[in-house]
């Protein structure tokens, strides 16, 4: 069973892939595999960043001016 990678792990792997592709010494089939893996990592990272942004947007000031956090999904 594969474990979910952290955002940081995904970013490190994506950096490795970019470096390998920039060197240009991989076979075409390997380059395509790396590119496909990279696009999947970009998608996963973007999704996680979007979720983090939604949480940040939901931080609001309370009556005393201090920030409070409200549940993003609670308001409809």
PDB file of N, CA and C in Angstrom:
ATOM      1  N   UNK A   1       0.846  -1.181   0.000  1.00  0.00           N
ATOM      2  CA  UNK A   1       0.000   0.000   0.000  1.00  0.00           C
ATOM      3  C   UNK A   1       0.888   1.241   0.000  1.00  0.00           C
ATOM      4  N   UNK A   2       0.689   2.138  -0.962  1.00  0.00           N
ATOM      5  CA  UNK A   2       1.499   3.350  -1.065  1.00  0.00           C
ATOM      6  C   UNK A   2       1.016   4.382  -0.057  1.00  0.00           C
ATOM      7  N   UNK A   3       1.973   5.063   0.576  1.00  0.00           N
ATOM      8  CA  UNK A   3       1.610   6.108   1.506  1.00  0.00           C
ATOM      9  C   UNK A   3       1.576   7.443   0.782  1.00  0.00           C
ATOM     10  N   UNK A   4       0.735   8.334   1.281  1.00  0.00           N
ATOM     11  CA  UNK A   4       0.622   9.653   0.670  1.00  0.00           C
ATOM     12  C   UNK A   4       1.884  10.451   0.972  1.00  0.00           C
ATOM     13  N   UNK A   5       2.448  11.035  -0.066  1.00  0.00           N
ATOM     14  CA  UNK A   5       3.648  11.844   0.085  1.00  0.00           C
ATOM     15  C   UNK A   5       3.265  13.225   0.581  1.00  0.00           C
ATOM     16  N   UNK A   6       4.159  13.832   1.338  1.00  0.00           N
ATOM     17  CA  UNK A   6       3.926  15.189   1.801  1.00  0.00           C
ATOM     18  C   UNK A   6       4.175  16.167   0.661  1.00  0.00           C
ATOM     19  N   UNK A   7       3.698  17.372   0.840  1.00  0.00           N
ATOM     20  CA  UNK A   7       3.918  18.423  -0.148  1.00  0.00           C
ATOM     21  C   UNK A   7       5.410  18.612  -0.384  1.00  0.00           C
ATOM     22  N   UNK A   8       6.174  18.627   0.682  1.00  0.00           N
ATOM     23  CA  UNK A   8       7.620  18.831   0.580  1.00  0.00           C
ATOM     24  C   UNK A   8       8.298  17.700  -0.180  1.00  0.00           C
ATOM     25  N   UNK A   9       7.872  16.464   0.076  1.00  0.00           N
ATOM     26  CA  UNK A   9       8.429  15.316  -0.644  1.00  0.00           C
ATOM     27  C   UNK A   9       8.105  15.402  -2.137  1.00  0.00           C
ATOM     28  N   UNK A  10       6.866  15.807  -2.439  1.00  0.00           N
ATOM     29  CA  UNK A  10       6.471  15.958  -3.842  1.00  0.00           C
ATOM     30  C   UNK A  10       7.291  17.043  -4.524  1.00  0.00           C
ATOM     31  N   UNK A  11       7.522  18.146  -3.835  1.00  0.00           N
ATOM     32  CA  UNK A  11       8.304  19.235  -4.414  1.00  0.00           C
ATOM     33  C   UNK A  11       9.759  18.809  -4.648  1.00  0.00           C
ATOM     34  N   UNK A  12      10.333  18.071  -3.713  1.00  0.00           N
ATOM     35  CA  UNK A  12      11.707  17.580  -3.889  1.00  0.00           C
ATOM     36  C   UNK A  12      11.798  16.637  -5.080  1.00  0.00           C
ATOM     37  N   UNK A  13      10.837  15.743  -5.215  1.00  0.00           N
ATOM     38  CA  UNK A  13      10.839  14.812  -6.347  1.00  0.00           C
ATOM     39  C   UNK A  13      10.651  15.573  -7.655  1.00  0.00           C
ATOM     40  N   UNK A  14       9.785  16.570  -7.646  1.00  0.00           N
ATOM     41  CA  UNK A  14       9.571  17.372  -8.839  1.00  0.00           C
ATOM     42  C   UNK A  14      10.858  18.096  -9.236  1.00  0.00           C
ATOM     43  N   UNK A  15      11.587  18.593  -8.264  1.00  0.00           N
ATOM     44  CA  UNK A  15      12.866  19.248  -8.545  1.00  0.00           C
ATOM     45  C   UNK A  15      13.865  18.259  -9.157  1.00  0.00           C
ATOM     46  N   UNK A  16      13.883  17.034  -8.635  1.00  0.00           N
ATOM     47  CA  UNK A  16      14.763  16.001  -9.203  1.00  0.00           C
ATOM     48  C   UNK A  16      14.412  15.734 -10.669  1.00  0.00           C
ATOM     49  N   UNK A  17      13.121  15.640 -10.934  1.00  0.00           N
ATOM     50  CA  UNK A  17      12.658  15.363 -12.297  1.00  0.00           C
ATOM     51  C   UNK A  17      13.057  16.491 -13.237  1.00  0.00           C
ATOM     52  N   UNK A  18      12.838  17.722 -12.807  1.00  0.00           N
ATOM     53  CA  UNK A  18      13.193  18.878 -13.638  1.00  0.00           C
ATOM     54  C   UNK A  18      14.685  18.864 -13.943  1.00  0.00           C
ATOM     55  N   UNK A  19      15.499  18.593 -12.931  1.00  0.00           N
ATOM     56  CA  UNK A  19      16.950  18.549 -13.138  1.00  0.00           C
ATOM     57  C   UNK A  19      17.348  17.476 -14.147  1.00  0.00           C
ATOM     58  N   UNK A  20      16.736  16.298 -14.037  1.00  0.00           N
ATOM     59  CA  UNK A  20      17.037  15.212 -14.976  1.00  0.00           C
ATOM     60  C   UNK A  20      16.630  15.578 -16.393  1.00  0.00           C
ATOM     61  N   UNK A  21      15.449  16.181 -16.528  1.00  0.00           N
ATOM     62  CA  UNK A  21      14.970  16.543 -17.859  1.00  0.00           C
ATOM     63  C   UNK A  21      15.801  17.675 -18.458  1.00  0.00           C
ATOM     64  N   UNK A  22      16.250  18.589 -17.631  1.00  0.00           N
ATOM     65  CA  UNK A  22      17.071  19.694 -18.129  1.00  0.00           C
ATOM     66  C   UNK A  22      18.421  19.212 -18.645  1.00  0.00           C
ATOM     67  N   UNK A  23      18.954  18.164 -18.026  1.00  0.00           N
ATOM     68  CA  UNK A  23      20.233  17.611 -18.494  1.00  0.00           C
ATOM     69  C   UNK A  23      20.102  17.051 -19.898  1.00  0.00           C
ATOM     70  N   UNK A  24      18.942  16.475 -20.206  1.00  0.00           N
ATOM     71  CA  UNK A  24      18.678  15.970 -21.542  1.00  0.00           C
ATOM     72  C   UNK A  24      19.385  14.681 -21.905  1.00  0.00           C
ATOM     73  N   UNK A  25      19.919  13.964 -20.909  1.00  0.00           N
ATOM     74  CA  UNK A  25      20.655  12.743 -21.237  1.00  0.00           C
ATOM     75  C   UNK A  25      19.834  11.464 -21.022  1.00  0.00           C
ATOM     76  N   UNK A  26      18.544  11.601 -20.736  1.00  0.00           N
ATOM     77  CA  UNK A  26      17.693  10.420 -20.559  1.00  0.00           C
ATOM     78  C   UNK A  26      17.140   9.974 -21.911  1.00  0.00           C
ATOM     79  N   UNK A  27      16.892   8.701 -22.040  1.00  0.00           N
ATOM     80  CA  UNK A  27      16.256   8.156 -23.233  1.00  0.00           C
ATOM     81  C   UNK A  27      14.855   8.750 -23.361  1.00  0.00           C
ATOM     82  N   UNK A  28      14.327   8.750 -24.567  1.00  0.00           N
ATOM     83  CA  UNK A  28      13.011   9.326 -24.816  1.00  0.00           C
ATOM     84  C   UNK A  28      11.947   8.691 -23.919  1.00  0.00           C
ATOM     85  N   UNK A  29      11.940   7.379 -23.821  1.00  0.00           N
ATOM     86  CA  UNK A  29      10.922   6.698 -23.014  1.00  0.00           C
ATOM     87  C   UNK A  29      11.034   7.098 -21.543  1.00  0.00           C
ATOM     88  N   UNK A  30      12.261   7.233 -21.046  1.00  0.00           N
ATOM     89  CA  UNK A  30      12.478   7.656 -19.659  1.00  0.00           C
ATOM     90  C   UNK A  30      12.042   9.110 -19.481  1.00  0.00           C
ATOM     91  N   UNK A  31      12.336   9.958 -20.451  1.00  0.00           N
ATOM     92  CA  UNK A  31      11.932  11.365 -20.381  1.00  0.00           C
ATOM     93  C   UNK A  31      10.411  11.491 -20.346  1.00  0.00           C
ATOM     94  N   UNK A  32       9.731  10.696 -21.147  1.00  0.00           N
ATOM     95  CA  UNK A  32       8.267  10.720 -21.152  1.00  0.00           C
ATOM     96  C   UNK A  32       7.702  10.255 -19.818  1.00  0.00           C
ATOM     97  N   UNK A  33       8.293   9.200 -19.255  1.00  0.00           N
ATOM     98  CA  UNK A  33       7.843   8.710 -17.950  1.00  0.00           C
ATOM     99  C   UNK A  33       8.057   9.773 -16.879  1.00  0.00           C
ATOM    100  N   UNK A  34       9.222  10.410 -16.895  1.00  0.00           N
ATOM    101  CA  UNK A  34       9.513  11.467 -15.922  1.00  0.00           C
ATOM    102  C   UNK A  34       8.554  12.647 -16.093  1.00  0.00           C
ATOM    103  N   UNK A  35       8.291  13.024 -17.349  1.00  0.00           N
ATOM    104  CA  UNK A  35       7.371  14.129 -17.613  1.00  0.00           C
ATOM    105  C   UNK A  35       5.981  13.807 -17.076  1.00  0.00           C
ATOM    106  N   UNK A  36       5.521  12.587 -17.303  1.00  0.00           N
ATOM    107  CA  UNK A  36       4.204  12.180 -16.812  1.00  0.00           C
ATOM    108  C   UNK A  36       4.164  12.219 -15.280  1.00  0.00           C
ATOM    109  N   UNK A  37       5.202  11.702 -14.637  1.00  0.00           N
ATOM    110  CA  UNK A  37       5.270  11.739 -13.176  1.00  0.00           C
ATOM    111  C   UNK A  37       5.277  13.185 -12.692  1.00  0.00           C
ATOM    112  N   UNK A  38       6.012  14.026 -13.385  1.00  0.00           N
ATOM    113  CA  UNK A  38       6.089  15.438 -13.014  1.00  0.00           C
ATOM    114  C   UNK A  38       4.742  16.133 -13.102  1.00  0.00           C
ATOM    115  N   UNK A  39       3.991  15.859 -14.163  1.00  0.00           N
ATOM    116  CA  UNK A  39       2.677  16.497 -14.295  1.00  0.00           C
ATOM    117  C   UNK A  39       1.724  16.029 -13.194  1.00  0.00           C
ATOM    118  N   UNK A  40       1.839  14.771 -12.781  1.00  0.00           N
ATOM    119  CA  UNK A  40       1.020  14.268 -11.679  1.00  0.00           C
ATOM    120  C   UNK A  40       1.400  14.949 -10.361  1.00  0.00           C
ATOM    121  N   UNK A  41       2.699  15.154 -10.163  1.00  0.00           N
ATOM    122  CA  UNK A  41       3.161  15.841  -8.953  1.00  0.00           C
ATOM    123  C   UNK A  41       2.702  17.295  -8.933  1.00  0.00           C
ATOM    124  N   UNK A  42       2.770  17.969 -10.081  1.00  0.00           N
ATOM    125  CA  UNK A  42       2.306  19.357 -10.164  1.00  0.00           C
ATOM    126  C   UNK A  42       0.826  19.427  -9.791  1.00  0.00           C
ATOM    127  N   UNK A  43       0.047  18.500 -10.311  1.00  0.00           N
ATOM    128  CA  UNK A  43      -1.384  18.473 -10.015  1.00  0.00           C
ATOM    129  C   UNK A  43      -1.637  18.267  -8.521  1.00  0.00           C
ATOM    130  N   UNK A  44      -0.915  17.336  -7.906  1.00  0.00           N
ATOM    131  CA  UNK A  44      -1.084  17.069  -6.476  1.00  0.00           C
ATOM    132  C   UNK A  44      -0.679  18.286  -5.644  1.00  0.00           C
ATOM    133  N   UNK A  45       0.426  18.926  -6.022  1.00  0.00           N
ATOM    134  CA  UNK A  45       0.888  20.107  -5.288  1.00  0.00           C
ATOM    135  C   UNK A  45      -0.098  21.253  -5.441  1.00  0.00           C
ATOM    136  N   UNK A  46      -0.605  21.452  -6.648  1.00  0.00           N
ATOM    137  CA  UNK A  46      -1.574  22.523  -6.885  1.00  0.00           C
ATOM    138  C   UNK A  46      -2.827  22.307  -6.049  1.00  0.00           C
ATOM    139  N   UNK A  47      -3.290  21.064  -5.966  1.00  0.00           N
ATOM    140  CA  UNK A  47      -4.483  20.756  -5.176  1.00  0.00           C
ATOM    141  C   UNK A  47      -4.240  21.087  -3.704  1.00  0.00           C
ATOM    142  N   UNK A  48      -3.087  20.709  -3.196  1.00  0.00           N
ATOM    143  CA  UNK A  48      -2.774  20.980  -1.796  1.00  0.00           C
ATOM    144  C   UNK A  48      -2.644  22.485  -1.538  1.00  0.00           C
ATOM    145  N   UNK A  49      -2.032  23.201  -2.470  1.00  0.00           N
ATOM    146  CA  UNK A  49      -1.919  24.657  -2.326  1.00  0.00           C
ATOM    147  C   UNK A  49      -3.287  25.327  -2.374  1.00  0.00           C
ATOM    148  N   UNK A  50      -4.168  24.847  -3.231  1.00  0.00           N
ATOM    149  CA  UNK A  50      -5.528  25.397  -3.300  1.00  0.00           C
ATOM    150  C   UNK A  50      -6.267  25.190  -1.982  1.00  0.00           C
ATOM    151  N   UNK A  51      -6.099  24.014  -1.384  1.00  0.00           N
ATOM    152  CA  UNK A  51      -6.746  23.740  -0.097  1.00  0.00           C
ATOM    153  C   UNK A  51      -6.191  24.654   0.995  1.00  0.00           C
ATOM    154  N   UNK A  52      -4.890  24.862   0.989  1.00  0.00           N
ATOM    155  CA  UNK A  52      -4.274  25.750   1.971  1.00  0.00           C
ATOM    156  C   UNK A  52      -4.775  27.179   1.774  1.00  0.00           C
ATOM    157  N   UNK A  53      -4.893  27.599   0.531  1.00  0.00           N
ATOM    158  CA  UNK A  53      -5.385  28.947   0.250  1.00  0.00           C
ATOM    159  C   UNK A  53      -6.811  29.123   0.755  1.00  0.00           C
ATOM    160  N   UNK A  54      -7.633  28.114   0.579  1.00  0.00           N
ATOM    161  CA  UNK A  54      -9.015  28.185   1.063  1.00  0.00           C
ATOM    162  C   UNK A  54      -9.051  28.342   2.576  1.00  0.00           C
ATOM    163  N   UNK A  55      -8.165  27.641   3.276  1.00  0.00           N
ATOM    164  CA  UNK A  55      -8.119  27.768   4.729  1.00  0.00           C
ATOM    165  C   UNK A  55      -7.684  29.172   5.139  1.00  0.00           C
ATOM    166  N   UNK A  56      -6.710  29.725   4.453  1.00  0.00           N
ATOM    167  CA  UNK A  56      -6.226  31.061   4.767  1.00  0.00           C
ATOM    168  C   UNK A  56      -7.323  32.093   4.519  1.00  0.00           C
ATOM    169  N   UNK A  57      -8.047  31.949   3.427  1.00  0.00           N
ATOM    170  CA  UNK A  57      -9.117  32.885   3.088  1.00  0.00           C
ATOM    171  C   UNK A  57     -10.178  32.895   4.182  1.00  0.00           C
ATOM    172  N   UNK A  58     -10.378  31.788   4.819  1.00  0.00           N
ATOM    173  CA  UNK A  58     -11.420  31.684   5.831  1.00  0.00           C
ATOM    174  C   UNK A  58     -11.022  32.284   7.177  1.00  0.00           C
ATOM    175  N   UNK A  59      -9.791  32.695   7.333  1.00  0.00           N
ATOM    176  CA  UNK A  59      -9.409  33.369   8.571  1.00  0.00           C
ATOM    177  C   UNK A  59     -10.047  34.756   8.578  1.00  0.00           C
ATOM    178  N   UNK A  60     -10.767  35.018   9.623  1.00  0.00           N
ATOM    179  CA  UNK A  60     -11.460  36.302   9.703  1.00  0.00           C
ATOM    180  C   UNK A  60     -11.160  36.941  11.052  1.00  0.00           C
ATOM    181  N   UNK A  61     -11.357  38.253  11.138  1.00  0.00           N
ATOM    182  CA  UNK A  61     -11.147  38.946  12.402  1.00  0.00           C
ATOM    183  C   UNK A  61     -12.375  38.795  13.281  1.00  0.00           C
ATOM    184  N   UNK A  62     -12.116  38.533  14.552  1.00  0.00           N
ATOM    185  CA  UNK A  62     -13.192  38.443  15.520  1.00  0.00           C
ATOM    186  C   UNK A  62     -13.562  39.817  16.042  1.00  0.00           C
ATOM    187  N   UNK A  63     -14.494  39.884  16.960  1.00  0.00           N
ATOM    188  CA  UNK A  63     -14.947  41.168  17.497  1.00  0.00           C
ATOM    189  C   UNK A  63     -13.823  41.985  18.139  1.00  0.00           C
ATOM    190  N   UNK A  64     -12.840  41.312  18.704  1.00  0.00           N
ATOM    191  CA  UNK A  64     -11.733  42.018  19.353  1.00  0.00           C
ATOM    192  C   UNK A  64     -10.576  42.306  18.387  1.00  0.00           C
ATOM    193  N   UNK A  65     -10.760  41.990  17.119  1.00  0.00           N
ATOM    194  CA  UNK A  65      -9.724  42.235  16.121  1.00  0.00           C
ATOM    195  C   UNK A  65      -8.742  41.099  15.966  1.00  0.00           C
ATOM    196  N   UNK A  66      -8.805  40.117  16.851  1.00  0.00           N
ATOM    197  CA  UNK A  66      -7.922  38.952  16.768  1.00  0.00           C
ATOM    198  C   UNK A  66      -8.448  38.012  15.686  1.00  0.00           C
ATOM    199  N   UNK A  67      -7.551  37.374  14.949  1.00  0.00           N
ATOM    200  CA  UNK A  67      -8.028  36.452  13.915  1.00  0.00           C
ATOM    201  C   UNK A  67      -8.687  35.221  14.519  1.00  0.00           C
ATOM    202  N   UNK A  68      -9.767  34.799  13.906  1.00  0.00           N
ATOM    203  CA  UNK A  68     -10.430  33.556  14.291  1.00  0.00           C
ATOM    204  C   UNK A  68     -10.541  32.700  13.040  1.00  0.00           C
ATOM    205  N   UNK A  69     -10.638  31.412  13.225  1.00  0.00           N
ATOM    206  CA  UNK A  69     -10.752  30.507  12.096  1.00  0.00           C
ATOM    207  C   UNK A  69     -12.153  29.942  12.071  1.00  0.00           C
ATOM    208  N   UNK A  70     -12.802  30.007  10.898  1.00  0.00           N
ATOM    209  CA  UNK A  70     -14.107  29.392  10.758  1.00  0.00           C
ATOM    210  C   UNK A  70     -13.977  28.220   9.799  1.00  0.00           C
ATOM    211  N   UNK A  71     -14.783  27.220  10.005  1.00  0.00           N
ATOM    212  CA  UNK A  71     -14.751  26.026   9.158  1.00  0.00           C
ATOM    213  C   UNK A  71     -15.160  26.400   7.744  1.00  0.00           C
ATOM    214  N   UNK A  72     -14.327  26.094   6.778  1.00  0.00           N
ATOM    215  CA  UNK A  72     -14.569  26.484   5.387  1.00  0.00           C
ATOM    216  C   UNK A  72     -15.868  25.894   4.854  1.00  0.00           C
ATOM    217  N   UNK A  73     -16.196  24.684   5.248  1.00  0.00           N
ATOM    218  CA  UNK A  73     -17.359  24.006   4.695  1.00  0.00           C
ATOM    219  C   UNK A  73     -18.644  24.304   5.473  1.00  0.00           C
ATOM    220  N   UNK A  74     -18.568  25.048   6.587  1.00  0.00           N
ATOM    221  CA  UNK A  74     -19.732  25.234   7.442  1.00  0.00           C
ATOM    222  C   UNK A  74     -20.736  26.228   6.878  1.00  0.00           C
ATOM    223  N   UNK A  75     -20.302  27.170   6.043  1.00  0.00           N
ATOM    224  CA  UNK A  75     -21.189  28.180   5.508  1.00  0.00           C
ATOM    225  C   UNK A  75     -21.732  27.758   4.153  1.00  0.00           C
ATOM    226  N   UNK A  76     -23.039  27.876   3.982  1.00  0.00           N
ATOM    227  CA  UNK A  76     -23.637  27.536   2.687  1.00  0.00           C
ATOM    228  C   UNK A  76     -24.607  28.601   2.288  1.00  0.00           C
TER     229      UNK A  76
END
